[in-house]
Coordinates of C-alpha atoms and ligand atoms in Angstrom, one line a residue:
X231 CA -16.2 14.0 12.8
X232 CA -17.6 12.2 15.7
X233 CA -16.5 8.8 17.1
X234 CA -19.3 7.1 17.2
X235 CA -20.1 7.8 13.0
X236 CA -16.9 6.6 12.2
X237 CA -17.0 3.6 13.8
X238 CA -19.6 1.1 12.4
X239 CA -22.0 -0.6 15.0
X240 CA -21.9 -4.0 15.6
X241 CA -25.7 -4.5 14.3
X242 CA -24.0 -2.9 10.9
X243 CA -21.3 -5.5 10.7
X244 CA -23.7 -8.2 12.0
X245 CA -26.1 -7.0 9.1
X246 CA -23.2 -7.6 6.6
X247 CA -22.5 -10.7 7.7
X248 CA -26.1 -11.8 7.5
X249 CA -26.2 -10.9 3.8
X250 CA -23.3 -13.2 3.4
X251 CA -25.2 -15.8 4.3
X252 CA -28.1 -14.6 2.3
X253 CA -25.9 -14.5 -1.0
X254 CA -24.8 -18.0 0.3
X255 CA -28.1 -19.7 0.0
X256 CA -28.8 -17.5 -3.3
X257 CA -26.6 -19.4 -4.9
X258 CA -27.4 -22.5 -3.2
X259 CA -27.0 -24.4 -6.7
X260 CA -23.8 -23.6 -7.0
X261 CA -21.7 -25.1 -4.6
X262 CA -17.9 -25.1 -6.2
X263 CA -18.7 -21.0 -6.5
X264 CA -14.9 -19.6 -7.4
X265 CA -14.4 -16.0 -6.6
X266 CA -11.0 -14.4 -9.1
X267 CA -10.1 -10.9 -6.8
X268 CA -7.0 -8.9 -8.9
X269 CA -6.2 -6.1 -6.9
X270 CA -3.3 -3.2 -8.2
X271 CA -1.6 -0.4 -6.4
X272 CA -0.5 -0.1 -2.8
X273 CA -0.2 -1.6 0.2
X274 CA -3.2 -0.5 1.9
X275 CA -5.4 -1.9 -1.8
X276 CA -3.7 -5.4 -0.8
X277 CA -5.1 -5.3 2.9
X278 CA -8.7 -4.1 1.1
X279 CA -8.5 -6.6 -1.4
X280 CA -7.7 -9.5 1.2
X281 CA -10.6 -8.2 3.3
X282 CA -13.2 -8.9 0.1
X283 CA -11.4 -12.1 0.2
X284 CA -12.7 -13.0 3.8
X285 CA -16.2 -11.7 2.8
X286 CA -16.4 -13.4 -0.6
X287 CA -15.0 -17.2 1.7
X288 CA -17.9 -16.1 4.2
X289 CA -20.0 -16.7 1.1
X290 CA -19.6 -19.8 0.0
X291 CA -16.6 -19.2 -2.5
X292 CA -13.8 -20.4 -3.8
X293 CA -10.7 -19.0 -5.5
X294 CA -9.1 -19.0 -8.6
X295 CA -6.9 -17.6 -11.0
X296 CA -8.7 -18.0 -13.8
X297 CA -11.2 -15.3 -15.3
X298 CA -13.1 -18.4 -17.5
X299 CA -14.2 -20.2 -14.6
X300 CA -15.1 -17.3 -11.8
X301 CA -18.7 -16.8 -11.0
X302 CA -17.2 -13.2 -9.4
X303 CA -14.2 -11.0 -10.7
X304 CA -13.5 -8.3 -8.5
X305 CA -11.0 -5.7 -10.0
X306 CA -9.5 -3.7 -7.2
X307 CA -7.9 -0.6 -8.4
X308 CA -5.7 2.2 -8.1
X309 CA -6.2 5.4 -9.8
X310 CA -2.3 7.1 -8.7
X311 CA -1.5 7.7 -12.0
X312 CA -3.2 7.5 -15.9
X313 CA -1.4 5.0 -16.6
X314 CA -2.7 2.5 -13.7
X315 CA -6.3 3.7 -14.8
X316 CA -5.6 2.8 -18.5
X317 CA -4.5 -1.1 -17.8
X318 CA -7.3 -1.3 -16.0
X319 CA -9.7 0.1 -18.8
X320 CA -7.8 -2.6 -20.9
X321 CA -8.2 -5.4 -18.3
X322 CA -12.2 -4.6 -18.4
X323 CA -12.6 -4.7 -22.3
X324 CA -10.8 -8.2 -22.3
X325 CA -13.3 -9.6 -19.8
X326 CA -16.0 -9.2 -22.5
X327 CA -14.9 -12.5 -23.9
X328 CA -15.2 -14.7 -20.2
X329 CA -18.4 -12.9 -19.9
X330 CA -19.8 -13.9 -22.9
X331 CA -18.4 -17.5 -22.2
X332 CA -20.2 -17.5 -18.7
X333 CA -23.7 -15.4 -19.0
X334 CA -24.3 -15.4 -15.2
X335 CA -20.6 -14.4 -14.4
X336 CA -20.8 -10.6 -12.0
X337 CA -18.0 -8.6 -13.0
X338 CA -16.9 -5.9 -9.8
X339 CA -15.1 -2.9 -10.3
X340 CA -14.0 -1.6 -7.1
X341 CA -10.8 0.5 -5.1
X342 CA -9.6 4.1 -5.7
X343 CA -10.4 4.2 -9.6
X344 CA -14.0 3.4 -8.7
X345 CA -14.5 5.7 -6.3
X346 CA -14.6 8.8 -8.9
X347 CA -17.6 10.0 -10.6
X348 CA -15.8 10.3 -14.4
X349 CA -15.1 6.8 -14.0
X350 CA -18.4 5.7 -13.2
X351 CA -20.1 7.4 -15.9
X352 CA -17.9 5.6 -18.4
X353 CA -17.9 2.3 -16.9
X354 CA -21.9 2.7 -17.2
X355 CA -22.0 3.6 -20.5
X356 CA -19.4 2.1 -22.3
X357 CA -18.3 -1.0 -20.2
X358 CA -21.7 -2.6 -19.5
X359 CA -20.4 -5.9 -18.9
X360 CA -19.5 -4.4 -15.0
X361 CA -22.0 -5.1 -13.0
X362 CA -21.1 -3.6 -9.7
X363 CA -19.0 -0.5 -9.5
X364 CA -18.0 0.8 -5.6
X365 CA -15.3 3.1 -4.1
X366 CA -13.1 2.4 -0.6
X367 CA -15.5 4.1 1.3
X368 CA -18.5 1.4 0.4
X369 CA -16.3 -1.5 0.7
X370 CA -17.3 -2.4 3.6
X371 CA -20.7 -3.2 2.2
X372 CA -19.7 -5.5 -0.1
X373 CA -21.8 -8.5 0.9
X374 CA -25.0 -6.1 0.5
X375 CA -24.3 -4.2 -2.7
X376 CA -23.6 -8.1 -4.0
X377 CA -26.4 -9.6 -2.5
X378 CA -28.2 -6.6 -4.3
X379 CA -26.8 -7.4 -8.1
X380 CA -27.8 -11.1 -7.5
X381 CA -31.5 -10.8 -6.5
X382 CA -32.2 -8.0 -8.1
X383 CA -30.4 -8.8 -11.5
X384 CA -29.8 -5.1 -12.2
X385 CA -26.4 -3.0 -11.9
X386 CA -24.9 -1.2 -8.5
X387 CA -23.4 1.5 -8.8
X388 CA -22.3 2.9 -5.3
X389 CA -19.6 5.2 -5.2
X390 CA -21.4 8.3 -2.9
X391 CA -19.0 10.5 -1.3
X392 CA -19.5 8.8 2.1
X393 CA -17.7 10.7 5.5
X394 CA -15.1 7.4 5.9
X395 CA -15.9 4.6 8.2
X396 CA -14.0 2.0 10.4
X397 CA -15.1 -1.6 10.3
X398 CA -13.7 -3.7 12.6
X399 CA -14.8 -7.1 12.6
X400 CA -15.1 -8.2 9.3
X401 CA -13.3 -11.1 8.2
X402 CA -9.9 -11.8 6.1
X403 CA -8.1 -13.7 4.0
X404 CA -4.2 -13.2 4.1
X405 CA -1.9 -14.7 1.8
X406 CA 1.1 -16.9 3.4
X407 CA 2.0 -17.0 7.1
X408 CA 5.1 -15.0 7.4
X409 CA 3.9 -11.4 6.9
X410 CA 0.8 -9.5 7.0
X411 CA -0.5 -6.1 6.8
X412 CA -2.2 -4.3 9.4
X413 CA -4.1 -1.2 8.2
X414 CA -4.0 1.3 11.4
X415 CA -5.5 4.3 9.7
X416 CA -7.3 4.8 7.1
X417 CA -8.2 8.2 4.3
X418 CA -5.6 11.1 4.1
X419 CA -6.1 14.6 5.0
X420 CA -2.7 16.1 3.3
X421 CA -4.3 17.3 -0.4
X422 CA -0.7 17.4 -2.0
X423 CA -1.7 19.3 -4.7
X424 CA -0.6 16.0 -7.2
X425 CA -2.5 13.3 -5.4
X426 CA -5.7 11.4 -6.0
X427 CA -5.9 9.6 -2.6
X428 CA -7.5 12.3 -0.4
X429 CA -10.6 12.5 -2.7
X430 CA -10.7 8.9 -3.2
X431 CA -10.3 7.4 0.3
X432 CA -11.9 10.5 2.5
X433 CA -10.7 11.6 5.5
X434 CA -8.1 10.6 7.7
X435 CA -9.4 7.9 10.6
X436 CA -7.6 5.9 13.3
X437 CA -8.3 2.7 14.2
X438 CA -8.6 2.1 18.1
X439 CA -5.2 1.0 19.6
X440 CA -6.7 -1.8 21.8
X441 CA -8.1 -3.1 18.4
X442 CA -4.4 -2.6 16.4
X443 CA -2.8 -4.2 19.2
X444 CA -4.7 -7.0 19.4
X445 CA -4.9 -7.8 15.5
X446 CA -1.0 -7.7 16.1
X447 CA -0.8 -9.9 18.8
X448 CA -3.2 -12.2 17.3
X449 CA -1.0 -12.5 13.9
X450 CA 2.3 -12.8 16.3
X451 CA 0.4 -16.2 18.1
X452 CA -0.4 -17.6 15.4
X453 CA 3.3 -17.4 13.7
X454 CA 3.2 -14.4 11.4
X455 CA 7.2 -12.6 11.3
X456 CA 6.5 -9.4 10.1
X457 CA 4.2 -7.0 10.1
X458 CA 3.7 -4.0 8.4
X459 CA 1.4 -0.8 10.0
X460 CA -0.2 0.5 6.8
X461 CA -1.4 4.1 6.6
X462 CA -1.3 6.9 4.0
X463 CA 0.5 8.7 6.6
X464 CA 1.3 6.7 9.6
X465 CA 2.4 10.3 11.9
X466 CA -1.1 11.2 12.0
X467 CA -2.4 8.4 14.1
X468 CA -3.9 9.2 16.6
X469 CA -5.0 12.7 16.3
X470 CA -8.5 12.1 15.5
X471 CA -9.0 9.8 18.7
X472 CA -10.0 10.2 22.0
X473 CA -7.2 9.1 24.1
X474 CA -3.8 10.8 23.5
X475 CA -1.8 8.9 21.6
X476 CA 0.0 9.0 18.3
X477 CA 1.9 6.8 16.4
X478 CA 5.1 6.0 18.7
X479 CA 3.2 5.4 21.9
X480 CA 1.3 2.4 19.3
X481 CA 4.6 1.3 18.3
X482 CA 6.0 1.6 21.7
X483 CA 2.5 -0.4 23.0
X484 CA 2.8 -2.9 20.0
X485 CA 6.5 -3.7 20.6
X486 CA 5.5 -5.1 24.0
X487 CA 4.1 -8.1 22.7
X488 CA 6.3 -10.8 23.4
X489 CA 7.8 -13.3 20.5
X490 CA 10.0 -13.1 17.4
X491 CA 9.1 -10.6 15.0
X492 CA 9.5 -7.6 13.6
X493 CA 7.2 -4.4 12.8
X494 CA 7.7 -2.4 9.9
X495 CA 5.7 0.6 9.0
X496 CA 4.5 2.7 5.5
X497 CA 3.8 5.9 5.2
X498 CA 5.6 8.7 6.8
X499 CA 5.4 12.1 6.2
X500 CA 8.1 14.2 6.8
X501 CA 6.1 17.3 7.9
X502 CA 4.6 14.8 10.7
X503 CA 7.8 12.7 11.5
X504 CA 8.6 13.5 15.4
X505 CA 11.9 13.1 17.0
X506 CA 10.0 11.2 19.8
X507 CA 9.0 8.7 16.2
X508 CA 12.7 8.2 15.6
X509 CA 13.3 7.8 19.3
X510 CA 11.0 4.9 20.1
X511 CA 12.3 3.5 17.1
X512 CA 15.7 3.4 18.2
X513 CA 14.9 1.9 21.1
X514 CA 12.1 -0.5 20.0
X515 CA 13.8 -4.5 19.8
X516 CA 10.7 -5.4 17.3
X517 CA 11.0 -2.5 14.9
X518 CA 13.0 -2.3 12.2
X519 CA 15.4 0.0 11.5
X520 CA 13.8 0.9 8.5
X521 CA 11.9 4.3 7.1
X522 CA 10.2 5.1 4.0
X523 CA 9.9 8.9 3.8
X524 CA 8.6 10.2 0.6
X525 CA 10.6 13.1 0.1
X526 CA 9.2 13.7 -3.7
X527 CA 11.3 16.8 -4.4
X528 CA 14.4 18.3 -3.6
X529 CA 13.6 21.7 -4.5
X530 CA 11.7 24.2 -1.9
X531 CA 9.8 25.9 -4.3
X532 CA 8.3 22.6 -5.9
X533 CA 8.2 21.3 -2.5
X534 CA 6.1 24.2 -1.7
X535 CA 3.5 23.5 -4.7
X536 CA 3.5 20.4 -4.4
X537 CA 1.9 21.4 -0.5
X538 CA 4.3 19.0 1.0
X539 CA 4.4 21.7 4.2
X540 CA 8.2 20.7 4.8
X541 CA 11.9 22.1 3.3
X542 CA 14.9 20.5 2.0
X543 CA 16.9 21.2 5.3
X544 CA 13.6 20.3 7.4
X545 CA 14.0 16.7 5.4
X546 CA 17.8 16.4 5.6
X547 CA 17.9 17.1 9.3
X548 CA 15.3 14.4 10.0
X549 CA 17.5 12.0 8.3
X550 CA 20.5 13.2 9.9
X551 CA 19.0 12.7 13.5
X552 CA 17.7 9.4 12.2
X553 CA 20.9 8.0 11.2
X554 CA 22.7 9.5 14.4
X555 CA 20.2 7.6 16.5
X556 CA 19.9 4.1 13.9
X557 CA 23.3 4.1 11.8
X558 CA 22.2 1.2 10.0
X559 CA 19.0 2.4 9.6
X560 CA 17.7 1.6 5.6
X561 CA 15.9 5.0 4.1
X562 CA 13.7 4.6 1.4
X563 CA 11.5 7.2 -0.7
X564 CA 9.2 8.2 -3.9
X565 CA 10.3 11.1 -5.9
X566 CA 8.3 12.6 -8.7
X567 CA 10.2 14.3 -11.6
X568 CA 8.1 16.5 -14.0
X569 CA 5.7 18.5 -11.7
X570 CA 4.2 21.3 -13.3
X571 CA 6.5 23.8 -13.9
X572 CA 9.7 21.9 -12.3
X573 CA 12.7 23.3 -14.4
X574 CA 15.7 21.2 -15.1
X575 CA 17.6 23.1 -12.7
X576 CA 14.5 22.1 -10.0
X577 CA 14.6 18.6 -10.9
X578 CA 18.9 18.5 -10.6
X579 CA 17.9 20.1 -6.9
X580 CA 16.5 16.3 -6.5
X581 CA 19.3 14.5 -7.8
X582 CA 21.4 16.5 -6.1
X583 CA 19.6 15.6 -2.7
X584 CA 19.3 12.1 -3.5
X585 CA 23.2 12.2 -4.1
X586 CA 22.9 13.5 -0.4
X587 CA 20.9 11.5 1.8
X588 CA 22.5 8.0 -0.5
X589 CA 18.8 6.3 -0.1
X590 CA 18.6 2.6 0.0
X591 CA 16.2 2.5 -2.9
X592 CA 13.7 4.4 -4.5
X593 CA 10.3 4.5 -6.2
X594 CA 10.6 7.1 -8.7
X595 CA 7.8 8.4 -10.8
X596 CA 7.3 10.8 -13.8
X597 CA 4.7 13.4 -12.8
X598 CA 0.6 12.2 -14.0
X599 CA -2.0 15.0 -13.9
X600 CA -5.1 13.5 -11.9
X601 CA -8.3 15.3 -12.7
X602 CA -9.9 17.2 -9.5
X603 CA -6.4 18.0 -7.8
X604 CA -4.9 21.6 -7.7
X605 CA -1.7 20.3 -10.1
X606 CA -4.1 19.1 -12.9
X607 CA -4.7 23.1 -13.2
X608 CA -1.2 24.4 -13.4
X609 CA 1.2 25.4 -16.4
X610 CA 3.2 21.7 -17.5
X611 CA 5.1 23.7 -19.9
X612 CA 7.9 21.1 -20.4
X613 CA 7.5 18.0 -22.8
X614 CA 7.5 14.3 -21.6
X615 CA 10.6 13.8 -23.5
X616 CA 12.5 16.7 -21.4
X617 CA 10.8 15.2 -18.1
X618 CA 12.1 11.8 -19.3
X619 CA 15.7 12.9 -19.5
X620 CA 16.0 14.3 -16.2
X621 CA 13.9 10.9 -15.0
X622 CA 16.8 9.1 -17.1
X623 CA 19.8 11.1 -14.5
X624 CA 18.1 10.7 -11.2
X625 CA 17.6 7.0 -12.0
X626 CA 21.1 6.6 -13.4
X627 CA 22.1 8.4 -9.3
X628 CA 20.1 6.0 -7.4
X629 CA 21.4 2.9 -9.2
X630 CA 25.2 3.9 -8.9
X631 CA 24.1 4.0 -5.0
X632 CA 22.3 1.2 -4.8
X633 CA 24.9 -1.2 -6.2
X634 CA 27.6 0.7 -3.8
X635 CA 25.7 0.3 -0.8
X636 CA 25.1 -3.4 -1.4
X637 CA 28.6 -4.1 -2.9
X638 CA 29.7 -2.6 0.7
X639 CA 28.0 -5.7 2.5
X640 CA 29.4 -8.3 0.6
X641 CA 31.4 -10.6 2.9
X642 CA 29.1 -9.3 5.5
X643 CA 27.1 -11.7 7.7
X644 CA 23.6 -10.3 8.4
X645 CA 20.0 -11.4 9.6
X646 CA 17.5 -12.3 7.1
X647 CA 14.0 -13.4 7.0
X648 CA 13.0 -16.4 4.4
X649 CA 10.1 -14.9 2.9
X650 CA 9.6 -16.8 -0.2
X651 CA 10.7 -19.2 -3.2
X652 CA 11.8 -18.0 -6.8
X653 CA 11.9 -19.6 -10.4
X654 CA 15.7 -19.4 -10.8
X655 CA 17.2 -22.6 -10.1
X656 CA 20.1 -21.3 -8.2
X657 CA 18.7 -18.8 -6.5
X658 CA 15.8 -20.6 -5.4
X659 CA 15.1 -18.6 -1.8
X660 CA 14.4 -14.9 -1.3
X661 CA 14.9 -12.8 1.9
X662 CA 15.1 -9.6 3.4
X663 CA 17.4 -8.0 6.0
X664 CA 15.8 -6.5 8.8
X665 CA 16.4 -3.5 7.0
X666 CA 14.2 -4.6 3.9
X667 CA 17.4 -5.1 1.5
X668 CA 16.9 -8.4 -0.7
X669 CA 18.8 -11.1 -0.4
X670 CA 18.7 -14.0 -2.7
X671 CA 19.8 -17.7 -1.2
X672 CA 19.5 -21.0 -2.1
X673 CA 18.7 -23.8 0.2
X674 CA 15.6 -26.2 1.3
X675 CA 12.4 -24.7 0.6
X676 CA 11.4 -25.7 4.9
X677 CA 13.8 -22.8 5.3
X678 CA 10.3 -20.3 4.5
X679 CA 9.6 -18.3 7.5
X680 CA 12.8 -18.9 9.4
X681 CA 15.1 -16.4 10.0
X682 CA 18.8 -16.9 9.3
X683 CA 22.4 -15.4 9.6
X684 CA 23.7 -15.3 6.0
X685 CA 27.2 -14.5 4.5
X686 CA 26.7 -11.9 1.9
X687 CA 28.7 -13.6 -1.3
X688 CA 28.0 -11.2 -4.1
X689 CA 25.9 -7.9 -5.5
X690 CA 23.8 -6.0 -7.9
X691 CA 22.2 -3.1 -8.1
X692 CA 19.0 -4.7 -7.0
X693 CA 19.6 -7.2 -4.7
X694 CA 22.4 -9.1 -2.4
X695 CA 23.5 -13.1 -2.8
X696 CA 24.4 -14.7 -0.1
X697 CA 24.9 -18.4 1.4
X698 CA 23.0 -19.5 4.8
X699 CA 25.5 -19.9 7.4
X700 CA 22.7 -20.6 10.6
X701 CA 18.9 -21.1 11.5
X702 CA 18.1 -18.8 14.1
X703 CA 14.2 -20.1 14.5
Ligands
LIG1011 N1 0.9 8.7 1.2 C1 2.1 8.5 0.6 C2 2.1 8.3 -0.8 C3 1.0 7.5 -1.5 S1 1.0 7.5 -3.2 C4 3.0 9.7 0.9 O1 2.5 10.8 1.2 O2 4.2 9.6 0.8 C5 2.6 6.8 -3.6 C6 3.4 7.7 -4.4 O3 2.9 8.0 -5.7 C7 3.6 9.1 -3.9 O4 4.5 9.2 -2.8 C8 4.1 9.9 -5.1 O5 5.5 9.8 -5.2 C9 3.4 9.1 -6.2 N2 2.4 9.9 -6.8 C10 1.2 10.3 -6.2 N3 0.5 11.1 -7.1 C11 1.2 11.1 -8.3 C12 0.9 11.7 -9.5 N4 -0.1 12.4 -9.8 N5 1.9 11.6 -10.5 C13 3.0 10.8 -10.3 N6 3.3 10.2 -9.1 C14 2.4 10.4 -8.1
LIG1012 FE1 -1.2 11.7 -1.4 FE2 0.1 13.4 0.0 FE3 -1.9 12.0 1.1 FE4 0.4 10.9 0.4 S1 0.2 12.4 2.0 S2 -1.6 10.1 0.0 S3 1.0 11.9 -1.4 S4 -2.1 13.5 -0.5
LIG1013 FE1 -3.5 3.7 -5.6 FE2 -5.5 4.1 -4.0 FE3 -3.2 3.1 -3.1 S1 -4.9 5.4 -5.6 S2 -1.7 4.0 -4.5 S3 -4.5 2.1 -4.5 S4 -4.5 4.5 -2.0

């Protein structure tokens, strides 16, 4: 795909922006408008979801919580799994009742679940309370498609297969002032036979370094701590741009900026995952020694199924060289149990690897056939309850590591970032070490956004206590 069709004009943003203002003085009689935006799955939906945000402020509105009094919901979803689909299915047939309350009240469904053609056709015949329906790929258009429902008072449905576009320009809302997502790439051109996301979120794209940089910078002046890149698979930036350049040299170029702060990064591939990747890390003072790499099997023949396009001894010398160069670094990963066909002995091949590498965490998942991808096809001879027993061992694995690998840092002092206050009393303060582990404190609330050395105290299998023992700014 060419350059300049991925990258929308500046007359198309400017165009955008105008029908902000044209929905603005459409509802002219309205002025305490209050916008409610719920968005669900990953990282990259939050960084969409704050982006409506910005558009839906450029029009006049406010926010709130509350479903009664929103002139606009806007349901941002994820479509990963059935399950994610069928809460939101739920979440739509409550909001019959608000509607009723509030006649006038536009209802959006939007994000990965929207994007499909199934899900359309149901939303427009059984859940006619929705008035506008539109996938990742329209978001951008937002203001228009909205502009649309109000003057013409009929229902949108946009959710064309479009060839995935890059606005830059368009404004934001982010929540807080300590961290902040930066999207640096957007779509996914990997088709693991399981996954929705290639079909939802088109092809892969990479935004322009110069523009990355300077978001980064921006976000770094203006006090922000941490950032995290955001990418389906962070490795392949780069390769669709002009200039050579791929993921480390934007690390490399983004840890030049001068301040306090630290870059983290989500996802990596393994197939994709360069030496010269682990390398800048090491070296790199603002990144942190931290890696999430999905290794979602253990077993090569799943591995090879699942189109993965890597091995188990491919994966385990990665994270070897990794922790050779960063012995502290904190590895982190998503498994699936259950894929079709996986045997017991296949899945064990994952405990057994887990057991292995000793991963700081893990987001573990039981297997969800997606309509449209290669795996919805295959033989799933083996019942839920069988999957959920081998589920049951690998999760019993992980949490016997995770409460040893935390039990080892108690009396430990480490660096934390204050990233937020909690309900429990005496655990009113929550942080993270540079390598993402949680640690719960108490202390002054003023403490948010400061980083701190702490003296580890105690241990779970979640999470670290600790006691503040100095500000470091
Ligand atoms: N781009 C990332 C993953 C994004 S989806 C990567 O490649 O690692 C997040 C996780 O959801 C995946 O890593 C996978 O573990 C899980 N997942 C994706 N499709 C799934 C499915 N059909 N059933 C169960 N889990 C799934
Ligand atoms: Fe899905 Fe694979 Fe792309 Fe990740 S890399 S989003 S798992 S297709
Ligand atoms: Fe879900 Fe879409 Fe993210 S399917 S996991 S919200 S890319």
């Amino acid at each position: 795909m060419e350059r300049e069709k991925v990258l929308l004009t500046e007359e198309q943003i400017k165009r955008q922006l105008d029908f902000c203002k044209k929905v603005s003085a459409l509802l002219e009689d309205r002025p305490n408008r209050l916008a409610k935006v719920e968005t669900f799955g990953c990282q990259q939906n939050v960084a969409d979801g704050q982006r409506m945000m910005g558009m839906l402020q450029e029009m006049g509105f406010g926010f709130t919580e509350d479903e009664k009094q929103a002139d606009v919901i806007v349901i941002n979803t994820c479509a990963i799994r059935d399950h994610a689909e069928q809460r939101i299915y739920g979440l739509l047939g409550a909001l019959t009742h608000a509607k009723k309350a509030k006649p006038e009240q536009v209802i959006c469904l939007c994000g990965c679940m929207a994007q499909q053609q199934r899900v359309a056709d149901k939303v427009k015949n059984s859940y006619r309370h929705v008035d506008l329906v539109f996938g990742p790929q329209a978001m951008w258009k937002f203001p228009e498609l909205l502009h649309g429902v109000y003057q013409r008072h009929r229902r949108i449905f946009s959710i064309e297969d479009e060839h995935g576009t890059i606005a830059e320009g368009l404004p934001v809302v982010r929540e807080g002032n300590v961290k902040a997502w930066v999207s640096i790439m957007y779509g996914c051109n990997n088709f693991c036979s399981y996954c929705i996301v290639p079909y939802v979120r088109g092809r892969e794209r990479s935004r322009d370094a110069a523009e990355v940089v300077k978001e980064c910078r921006e976000l770094i002046e203006s006090g922000v701590k941490e950032i995290t890149l955001l990418g389906q698979n962070v490795n392949s930036y780069g390769k669709d741009l002009p200039e050579e350049m791929d993921f480390a040299d934007l690390l490399a170029k983004i840890n030049e900026i001068p301040g306090d702060y630290l870059i983290r990064f989500m996802t990596s591939h393994p197939k994709d995952a360069s030496r010269k990747l682990l390398e800048t890390m090491a070296r790199s003072e603002h990144v942190a020694k931290q890696l999430h790499l999905p290794v979602q099997s253990g077993n090569n023949r799943v591995l090879k199924e699942m189109n993965r396009r890597y091995t188990r001894e491919s994966y385990l010398e990665l994270v070897r060289y990794a922790r050779e160069l960063m012995p502290e670094i904190a590895l982190t990963s998503d498994i699936i149990i259950g894929f079709p066909g996986e045997t017991e002995a296949e899945a064990m091949d994952t405990v057994s690897l887990v057991e292995e590498v000793r991963y700081d965490a893990l987001f573990t998942f039981i297997y969800s056939p997606r309509p449209g991808t290669p795996a919805a096809k295959m033989p799933d001879p083996f019942t839920r309850a069988e999957k959920q027993v081998w589920f049951d061992r690998l999760l019993d694995a992980q949490n016997r590591i995770s409460a040893e690998k935390h039990a080892s840092f108690v009396g430990q002092s480490l660096r934390v970032l204050i990233d937020g206050v909690e309900e429990d009393s005496r655990w009113n303060l929550s942080s993270r070490t540079t390598g993402g582990r949680l640690v719960h404190l108490s202390g002054e609330e003023s403490l948010v956004g400061k980083y701190c050395r702490v003296k580890i105290t105690d241990s779970n299998t979640w999470a670290m206590f600790g006691e503040v023992e100095e500000i470091l700014g």
